[in-house]
CSV table of C-alpha atoms in Angstrom, one decimal:
chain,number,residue,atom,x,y,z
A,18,UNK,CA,-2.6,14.5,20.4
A,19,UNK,CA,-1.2,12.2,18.2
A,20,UNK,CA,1.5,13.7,15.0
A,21,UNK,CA,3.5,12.0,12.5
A,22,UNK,CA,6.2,13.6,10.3
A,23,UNK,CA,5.2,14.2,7.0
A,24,UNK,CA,8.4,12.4,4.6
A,25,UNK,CA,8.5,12.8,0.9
A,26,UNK,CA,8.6,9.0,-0.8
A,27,UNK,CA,9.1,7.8,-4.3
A,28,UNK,CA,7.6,4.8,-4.9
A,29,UNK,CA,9.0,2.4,-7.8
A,30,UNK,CA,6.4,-0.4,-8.9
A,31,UNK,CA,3.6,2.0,-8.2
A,32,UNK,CA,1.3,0.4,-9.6
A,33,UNK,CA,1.7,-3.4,-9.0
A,34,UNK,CA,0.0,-5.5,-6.6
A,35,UNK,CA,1.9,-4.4,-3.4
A,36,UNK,CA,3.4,-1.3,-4.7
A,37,UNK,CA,-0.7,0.5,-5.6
A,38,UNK,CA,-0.7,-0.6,-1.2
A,39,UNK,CA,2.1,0.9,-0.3
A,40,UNK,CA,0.8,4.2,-2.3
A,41,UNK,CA,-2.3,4.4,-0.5
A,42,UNK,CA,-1.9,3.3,3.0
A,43,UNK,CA,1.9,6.2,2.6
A,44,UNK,CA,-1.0,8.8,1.6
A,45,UNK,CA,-3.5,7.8,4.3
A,46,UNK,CA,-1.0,8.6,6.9
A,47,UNK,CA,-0.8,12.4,4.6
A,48,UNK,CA,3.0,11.5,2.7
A,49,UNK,CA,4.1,13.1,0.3
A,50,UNK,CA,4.0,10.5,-2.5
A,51,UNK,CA,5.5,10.2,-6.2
A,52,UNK,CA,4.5,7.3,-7.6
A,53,UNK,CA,7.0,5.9,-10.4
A,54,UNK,CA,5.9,3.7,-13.5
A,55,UNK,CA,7.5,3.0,-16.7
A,56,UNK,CA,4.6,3.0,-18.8
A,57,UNK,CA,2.3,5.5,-18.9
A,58,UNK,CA,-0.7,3.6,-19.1
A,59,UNK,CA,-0.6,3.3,-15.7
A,60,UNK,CA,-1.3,6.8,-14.4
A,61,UNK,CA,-5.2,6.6,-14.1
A,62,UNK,CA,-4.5,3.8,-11.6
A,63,UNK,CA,-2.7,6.2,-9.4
A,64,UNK,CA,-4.9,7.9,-6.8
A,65,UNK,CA,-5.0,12.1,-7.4
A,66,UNK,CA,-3.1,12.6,-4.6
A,67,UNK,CA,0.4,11.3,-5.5
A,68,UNK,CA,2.6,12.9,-7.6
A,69,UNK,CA,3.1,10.7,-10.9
A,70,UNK,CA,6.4,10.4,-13.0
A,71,UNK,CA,7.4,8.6,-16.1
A,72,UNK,CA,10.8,6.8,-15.3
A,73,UNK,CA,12.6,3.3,-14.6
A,74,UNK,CA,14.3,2.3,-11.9
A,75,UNK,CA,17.3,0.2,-14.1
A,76,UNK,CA,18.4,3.6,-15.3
A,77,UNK,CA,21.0,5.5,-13.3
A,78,UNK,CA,19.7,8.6,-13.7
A,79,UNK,CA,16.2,8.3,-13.6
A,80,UNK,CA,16.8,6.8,-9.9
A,81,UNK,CA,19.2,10.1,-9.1
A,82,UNK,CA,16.8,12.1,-10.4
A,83,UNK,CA,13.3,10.8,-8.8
A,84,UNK,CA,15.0,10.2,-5.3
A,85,UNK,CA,16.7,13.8,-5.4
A,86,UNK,CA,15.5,15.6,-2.0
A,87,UNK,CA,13.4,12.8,-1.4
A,88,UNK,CA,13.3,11.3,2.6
A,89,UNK,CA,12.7,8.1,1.5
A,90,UNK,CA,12.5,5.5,-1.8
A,91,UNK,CA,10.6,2.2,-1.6
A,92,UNK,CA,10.8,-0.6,-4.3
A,93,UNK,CA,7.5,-2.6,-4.8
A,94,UNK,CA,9.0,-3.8,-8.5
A,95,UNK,CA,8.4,-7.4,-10.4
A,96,UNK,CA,9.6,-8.4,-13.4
A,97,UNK,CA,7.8,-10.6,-15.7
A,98,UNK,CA,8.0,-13.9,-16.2
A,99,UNK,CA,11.1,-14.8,-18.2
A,100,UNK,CA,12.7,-11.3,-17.1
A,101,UNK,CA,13.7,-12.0,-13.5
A,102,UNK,CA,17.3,-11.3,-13.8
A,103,UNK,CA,16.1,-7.4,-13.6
A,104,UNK,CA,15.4,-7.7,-10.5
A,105,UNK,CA,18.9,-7.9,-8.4
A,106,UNK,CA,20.1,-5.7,-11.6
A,107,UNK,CA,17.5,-3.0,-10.6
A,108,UNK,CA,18.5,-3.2,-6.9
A,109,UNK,CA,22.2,-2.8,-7.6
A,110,UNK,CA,21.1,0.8,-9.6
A,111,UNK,CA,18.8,1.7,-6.9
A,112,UNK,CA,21.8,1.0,-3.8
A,113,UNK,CA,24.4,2.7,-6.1
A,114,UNK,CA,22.1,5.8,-6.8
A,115,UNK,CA,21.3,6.3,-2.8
A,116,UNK,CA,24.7,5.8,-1.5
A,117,UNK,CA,25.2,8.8,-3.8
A,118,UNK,CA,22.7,11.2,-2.6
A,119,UNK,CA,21.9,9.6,1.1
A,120,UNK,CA,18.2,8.8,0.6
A,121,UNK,CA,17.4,5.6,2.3
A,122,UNK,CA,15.6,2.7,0.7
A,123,UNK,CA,13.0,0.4,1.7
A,124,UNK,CA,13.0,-3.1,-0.4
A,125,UNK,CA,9.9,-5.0,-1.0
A,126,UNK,CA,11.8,-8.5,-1.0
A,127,UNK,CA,10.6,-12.0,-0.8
A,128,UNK,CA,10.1,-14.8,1.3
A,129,UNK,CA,12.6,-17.3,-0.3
A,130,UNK,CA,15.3,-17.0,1.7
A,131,UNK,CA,13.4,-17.1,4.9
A,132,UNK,CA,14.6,-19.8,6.8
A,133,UNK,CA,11.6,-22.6,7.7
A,134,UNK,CA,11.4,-23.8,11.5
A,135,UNK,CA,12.0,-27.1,12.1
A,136,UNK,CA,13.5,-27.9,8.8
A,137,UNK,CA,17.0,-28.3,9.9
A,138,UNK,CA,18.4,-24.7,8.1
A,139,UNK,CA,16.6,-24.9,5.1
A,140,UNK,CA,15.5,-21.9,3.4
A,141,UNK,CA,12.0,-21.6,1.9
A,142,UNK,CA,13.4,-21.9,-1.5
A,143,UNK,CA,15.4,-25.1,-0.5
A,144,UNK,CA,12.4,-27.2,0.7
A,145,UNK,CA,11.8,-30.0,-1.7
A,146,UNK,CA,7.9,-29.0,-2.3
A,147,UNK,CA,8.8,-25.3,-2.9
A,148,UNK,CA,7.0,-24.5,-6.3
A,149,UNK,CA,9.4,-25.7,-9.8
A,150,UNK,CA,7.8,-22.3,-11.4
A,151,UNK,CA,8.8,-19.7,-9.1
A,152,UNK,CA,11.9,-20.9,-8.5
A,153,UNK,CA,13.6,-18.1,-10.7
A,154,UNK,CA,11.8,-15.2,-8.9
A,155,UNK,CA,13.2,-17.0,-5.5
A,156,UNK,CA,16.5,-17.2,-7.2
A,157,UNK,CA,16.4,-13.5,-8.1
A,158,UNK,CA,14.7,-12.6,-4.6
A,159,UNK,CA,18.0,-14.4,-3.2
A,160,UNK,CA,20.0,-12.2,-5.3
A,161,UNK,CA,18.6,-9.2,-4.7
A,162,UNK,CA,18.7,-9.6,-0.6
A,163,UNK,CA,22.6,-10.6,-1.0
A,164,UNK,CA,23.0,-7.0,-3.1
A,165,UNK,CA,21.4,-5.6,-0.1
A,166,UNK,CA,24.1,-7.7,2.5
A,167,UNK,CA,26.8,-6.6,1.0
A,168,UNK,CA,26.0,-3.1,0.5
A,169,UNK,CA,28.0,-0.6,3.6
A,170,UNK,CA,27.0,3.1,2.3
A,171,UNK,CA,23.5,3.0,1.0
A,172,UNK,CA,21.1,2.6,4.1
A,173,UNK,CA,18.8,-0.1,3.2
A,174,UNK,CA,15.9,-2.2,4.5
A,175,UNK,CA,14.4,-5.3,2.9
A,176,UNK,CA,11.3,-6.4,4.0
A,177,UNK,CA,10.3,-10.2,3.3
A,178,UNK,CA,6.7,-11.1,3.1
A,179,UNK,CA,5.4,-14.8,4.2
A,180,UNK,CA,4.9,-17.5,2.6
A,181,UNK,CA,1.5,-15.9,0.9
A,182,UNK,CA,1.0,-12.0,0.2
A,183,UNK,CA,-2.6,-11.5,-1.2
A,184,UNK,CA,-4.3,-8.8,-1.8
A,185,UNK,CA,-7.2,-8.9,1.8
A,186,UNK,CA,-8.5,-6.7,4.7
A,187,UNK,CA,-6.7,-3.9,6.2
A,188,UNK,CA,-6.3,-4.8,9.9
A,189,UNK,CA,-3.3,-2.6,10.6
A,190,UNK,CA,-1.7,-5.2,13.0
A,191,UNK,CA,0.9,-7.7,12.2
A,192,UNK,CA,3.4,-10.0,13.8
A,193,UNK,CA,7.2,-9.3,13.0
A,194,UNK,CA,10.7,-11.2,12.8
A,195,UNK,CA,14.0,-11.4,11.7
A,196,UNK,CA,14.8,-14.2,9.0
A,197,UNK,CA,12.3,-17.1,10.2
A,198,UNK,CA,9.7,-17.7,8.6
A,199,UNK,CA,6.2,-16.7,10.3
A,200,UNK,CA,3.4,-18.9,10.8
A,201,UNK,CA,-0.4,-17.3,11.9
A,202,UNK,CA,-2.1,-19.1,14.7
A,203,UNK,CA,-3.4,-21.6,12.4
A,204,UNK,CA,-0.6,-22.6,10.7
A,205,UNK,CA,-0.3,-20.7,8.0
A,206,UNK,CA,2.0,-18.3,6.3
A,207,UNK,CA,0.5,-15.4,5.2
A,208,UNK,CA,-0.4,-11.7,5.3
A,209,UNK,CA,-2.6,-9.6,3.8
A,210,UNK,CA,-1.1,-6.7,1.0
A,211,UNK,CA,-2.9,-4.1,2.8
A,212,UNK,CA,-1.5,-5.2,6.0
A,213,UNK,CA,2.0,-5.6,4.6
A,214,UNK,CA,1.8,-2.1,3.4
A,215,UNK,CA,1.3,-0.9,7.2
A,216,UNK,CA,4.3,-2.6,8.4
A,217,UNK,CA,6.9,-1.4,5.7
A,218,UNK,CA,5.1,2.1,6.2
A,219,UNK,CA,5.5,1.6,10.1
A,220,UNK,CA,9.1,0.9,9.1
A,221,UNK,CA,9.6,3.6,7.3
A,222,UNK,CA,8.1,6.2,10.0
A,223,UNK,CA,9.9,4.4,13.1
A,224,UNK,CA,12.7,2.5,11.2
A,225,UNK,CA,14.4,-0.9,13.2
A,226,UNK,CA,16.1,-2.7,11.0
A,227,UNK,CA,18.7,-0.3,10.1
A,228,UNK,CA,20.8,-2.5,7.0
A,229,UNK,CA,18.6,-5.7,8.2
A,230,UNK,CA,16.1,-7.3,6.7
A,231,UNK,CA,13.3,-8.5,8.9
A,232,UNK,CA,10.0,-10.0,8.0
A,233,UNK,CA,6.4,-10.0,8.8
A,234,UNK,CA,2.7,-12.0,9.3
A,235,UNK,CA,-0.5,-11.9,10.0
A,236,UNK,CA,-1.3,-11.2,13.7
Protein backbone atom coordinates (compact mmCIF):
# COMPACT_ATOMS: atom_id res chain seq x y z
CA UNK A 1 0.00 0.00 0.00
CA UNK A 2 1.23 3.08 -1.10
CA UNK A 3 1.57 6.40 1.78
CA UNK A 4 2.97 9.75 1.56
CA UNK A 5 3.54 12.16 4.49
CA UNK A 6 1.24 14.77 4.82
CA UNK A 7 3.62 18.36 5.05
CA UNK A 8 2.10 21.67 5.79
CA UNK A 9 3.17 24.25 2.64
CA UNK A 10 2.69 27.93 2.22
CA UNK A 11 2.62 28.85 -1.08
CA UNK A 12 3.59 32.52 -2.18
CA UNK A 13 2.33 33.52 -5.81
CA UNK A 14 -0.77 31.41 -5.22
CA UNK A 15 -2.53 32.47 -7.59
CA UNK A 16 -0.33 33.00 -10.74
CA UNK A 17 0.19 30.89 -13.62
CA UNK A 18 2.46 28.19 -11.97
CA UNK A 19 1.90 29.00 -8.49
CA UNK A 20 -2.55 28.11 -8.84
CA UNK A 21 -0.35 24.38 -10.24
CA UNK A 22 1.56 24.06 -7.60
CA UNK A 23 -1.68 24.58 -5.24
CA UNK A 24 -3.52 21.94 -6.79
CA UNK A 25 -1.40 19.21 -7.80
CA UNK A 26 0.25 19.93 -3.37
CA UNK A 27 -3.61 19.27 -2.45
CA UNK A 28 -4.18 16.26 -4.86
CA UNK A 29 -1.44 14.50 -3.10
CA UNK A 30 -3.82 15.63 0.39
CA UNK A 31 -1.07 18.77 1.70
CA UNK A 32 -1.80 20.84 3.93
CA UNK A 33 -1.88 24.10 1.86
CA UNK A 34 -1.96 27.94 2.67
CA UNK A 35 -2.11 29.67 -0.24
CA UNK A 36 -0.51 33.38 0.08
CA UNK A 37 -1.70 36.55 -2.12
CA UNK A 38 -1.35 40.11 -1.64
CA UNK A 39 -4.48 41.19 -2.95
CA UNK A 40 -7.51 39.85 -1.91
CA UNK A 41 -9.17 39.68 -5.02
CA UNK A 42 -7.69 36.69 -5.57
CA UNK A 43 -9.20 34.37 -2.93
CA UNK A 44 -12.15 32.96 -5.13
CA UNK A 45 -9.44 31.69 -7.44
CA UNK A 46 -8.13 29.50 -4.68
CA UNK A 47 -9.64 26.02 -4.52
CA UNK A 48 -11.84 25.42 -0.87
CA UNK A 49 -9.36 23.29 0.31
CA UNK A 50 -6.33 25.46 1.00
CA UNK A 51 -6.04 27.67 3.66
CA UNK A 52 -5.93 31.43 2.28
CA UNK A 53 -3.97 34.42 3.90
CA UNK A 54 -3.64 38.08 3.05
CA UNK A 55 0.26 38.84 3.16
CA UNK A 56 3.53 39.62 1.01
CA UNK A 57 6.39 37.90 0.71
CA UNK A 58 8.78 41.43 0.61
CA UNK A 59 7.84 41.88 4.23
CA UNK A 60 9.83 40.40 6.92
CA UNK A 61 7.32 39.48 9.02
CA UNK A 62 4.60 38.46 7.00
CA UNK A 63 7.24 35.70 5.71
CA UNK A 64 8.03 34.77 9.63
CA UNK A 65 4.74 34.66 10.29
CA UNK A 66 3.13 32.51 7.31
CA UNK A 67 6.13 30.05 7.30
CA UNK A 68 5.88 29.63 11.25
CA UNK A 69 5.49 25.70 11.88
CA UNK A 70 5.18 25.22 8.41
CA UNK A 71 7.31 21.94 6.69
CA UNK A 72 7.76 23.62 3.73
CA UNK A 73 7.47 27.30 1.67
CA UNK A 74 7.44 27.42 -2.15
CA UNK A 75 7.73 30.73 -4.16
CA UNK A 76 5.70 30.68 -7.51
CA UNK A 77 6.01 34.90 -7.49
CA UNK A 78 6.36 37.35 -10.77
CA UNK A 79 6.55 40.73 -10.74
CA UNK A 80 5.13 42.85 -13.31
CA UNK A 81 6.53 44.31 -16.04
CA UNK A 82 8.70 47.34 -15.06
CA UNK A 83 8.93 45.81 -11.38
CA UNK A 84 11.46 43.07 -11.78
CA UNK A 85 13.92 44.20 -9.40
CA UNK A 86 11.29 42.64 -6.59
CA UNK A 87 12.13 39.66 -7.41
CA UNK A 88 15.93 38.86 -6.08
CA UNK A 89 14.64 41.49 -3.31
CA UNK A 90 11.79 39.11 -2.30
CA UNK A 91 14.11 36.11 -2.36
CA UNK A 92 16.74 37.69 -0.12
CA UNK A 93 13.48 38.27 2.64
CA UNK A 94 12.19 34.86 2.05
CA UNK A 95 16.14 33.13 2.62
CA UNK A 96 16.65 35.55 5.65
CA UNK A 97 13.16 34.64 7.20
CA UNK A 98 13.87 30.66 6.91
CA UNK A 99 17.36 30.63 8.02
CA UNK A 100 15.61 32.04 11.10
CA UNK A 101 12.97 29.51 11.74
CA UNK A 102 14.47 26.32 9.68
CA UNK A 103 11.63 25.89 7.18
CA UNK A 104 13.04 24.96 3.88
CA UNK A 105 12.21 26.64 0.67
CA UNK A 106 11.46 25.63 -2.75
CA UNK A 107 12.17 28.45 -5.54
CA UNK A 108 10.26 28.60 -8.73
CA UNK A 109 13.27 30.09 -10.78
CA UNK A 110 13.92 30.46 -14.41
CA UNK A 111 15.51 29.10 -17.25
CA UNK A 112 18.02 31.99 -18.04
CA UNK A 113 20.82 30.90 -16.61
CA UNK A 114 20.59 27.44 -17.87
CA UNK A 115 23.46 26.77 -19.80
CA UNK A 116 22.59 25.84 -23.79
CA UNK A 117 24.41 22.60 -25.26
CA UNK A 118 26.57 23.13 -27.87
CA UNK A 119 26.78 26.78 -27.50
CA UNK A 120 30.28 26.88 -26.26
CA UNK A 121 29.22 28.07 -22.26
CA UNK A 122 26.63 30.24 -23.03
CA UNK A 123 23.75 30.67 -20.87
CA UNK A 124 20.19 30.99 -22.22
CA UNK A 125 20.14 34.58 -21.51
CA UNK A 126 23.59 35.14 -23.35
CA UNK A 127 22.48 33.66 -26.81
CA UNK A 128 22.28 36.46 -29.25
CA UNK A 129 18.41 35.59 -30.33
CA UNK A 130 17.29 35.43 -26.59
CA UNK A 131 14.15 37.74 -26.53
CA UNK A 132 15.26 41.96 -26.03
CA UNK A 133 11.92 42.05 -23.76
CA UNK A 134 12.47 39.54 -21.26
CA UNK A 135 15.75 40.29 -20.78
CA UNK A 136 15.07 42.06 -17.27
CA UNK A 137 13.09 39.05 -15.85
CA UNK A 138 16.33 36.94 -17.01
CA UNK A 139 18.44 39.49 -15.39
CA UNK A 140 16.37 39.27 -12.23
CA UNK A 141 16.01 35.36 -12.53
CA UNK A 142 19.96 35.54 -12.63
CA UNK A 143 19.82 37.49 -9.54
CA UNK A 144 17.70 35.67 -7.70
CA UNK A 145 19.47 32.04 -8.30
CA UNK A 146 22.98 33.83 -7.20
CA UNK A 147 20.85 34.95 -3.72
CA UNK A 148 20.15 31.35 -3.63
CA UNK A 149 24.30 30.30 -4.23
CA UNK A 150 25.46 32.20 -1.88
CA UNK A 151 22.99 31.53 0.85
CA UNK A 152 24.85 28.58 3.73
CA UNK A 153 21.90 28.48 6.50
CA UNK A 154 18.61 28.67 4.77
CA UNK A 155 18.00 25.24 2.98
CA UNK A 156 16.97 26.08 -0.37
CA UNK A 157 16.00 24.58 -3.77
CA UNK A 158 15.53 26.41 -7.08
CA UNK A 159 13.85 24.81 -9.69
CA UNK A 160 14.42 26.18 -13.41
CA UNK A 161 11.81 25.47 -15.91
CA UNK A 162 12.81 25.02 -19.87
CA UNK A 163 12.94 27.13 -22.34
CA UNK A 164 8.84 27.19 -22.46
CA UNK A 165 6.49 26.67 -19.26
CA UNK A 166 2.75 26.74 -20.56
CA UNK A 167 -0.04 26.03 -19.01
CA UNK A 168 -0.94 21.93 -20.88
CA UNK A 169 -1.84 18.30 -19.87
CA UNK A 170 -0.89 16.73 -16.72
CA UNK A 171 1.20 13.71 -17.56
CA UNK A 172 2.92 13.37 -14.23
CA UNK A 173 6.35 12.31 -15.94
CA UNK A 174 9.24 14.56 -16.72
CA UNK A 175 12.90 14.42 -17.55
CA UNK A 176 15.35 16.09 -14.97
CA UNK A 177 18.94 17.80 -14.88
CA UNK A 178 21.28 19.92 -13.34
CA UNK A 179 22.07 23.32 -15.13
CA UNK A 180 21.79 22.26 -18.97
CA UNK A 181 19.28 23.11 -20.64
CA UNK A 182 16.68 20.20 -21.68
CA UNK A 183 15.53 19.53 -24.98
CA UNK A 184 12.21 16.98 -25.57
CA UNK A 185 12.67 14.33 -28.21
CA UNK A 186 11.81 16.76 -30.79
CA UNK A 187 13.85 19.44 -30.13
CA UNK A 188 12.19 21.49 -28.08
CA UNK A 189 12.40 23.02 -24.74
CA UNK A 190 9.51 22.87 -22.96
CA UNK A 191 7.20 21.56 -20.20
CA UNK A 192 3.94 21.63 -19.31
CA UNK A 193 2.83 23.89 -15.88
CA UNK A 194 0.93 21.01 -14.68
CA UNK A 195 3.80 18.77 -15.19
CA UNK A 196 6.26 21.24 -13.67
CA UNK A 197 4.08 21.35 -10.69
CA UNK A 198 4.63 17.44 -10.16
CA UNK A 199 8.25 17.64 -10.27
CA UNK A 200 8.82 20.59 -7.73
CA UNK A 201 6.05 18.66 -5.67
CA UNK A 202 8.16 15.29 -6.17
CA UNK A 203 10.95 17.55 -4.93
CA UNK A 204 9.50 18.57 -2.20
CA UNK A 205 8.16 15.00 -0.93
CA UNK A 206 11.67 13.16 -1.85
CA UNK A 207 14.05 16.27 -1.92
CA UNK A 208 17.70 15.83 -4.20
CA UNK A 209 18.91 18.83 -4.67
CA UNK A 210 19.62 19.82 -1.27
CA UNK A 211 21.13 23.82 -1.77
CA UNK A 212 21.21 22.96 -5.75
CA UNK A 213 19.25 24.03 -8.29
CA UNK A 214 18.35 21.45 -10.85
CA UNK A 215 15.96 21.68 -13.81
CA UNK A 216 13.33 19.83 -15.62
CA UNK A 217 11.40 18.89 -19.25
CA UNK A 218 9.05 17.24 -20.79
CA UNK A 219 9.50 13.37 -20.95
Amino acid sequence: MSWRLIMRITVFGATGEVGSRVVAEALSRGHEVVAVMRNPAGVAAVPSAAEVRIGDAMNLDDVVTLSAGQDLVITATRPVAGQEHELPEITSVLLQALAHNGVRLLVVGGASTLLVPDADGLTLHETPDFPTELRPIAQACADQLALCRTETVADWTYLSPPAQLVPGERTGTYRAGLDELLTCSDGESAISTEDFAVALLDEAERPAHRRARFTVVAA
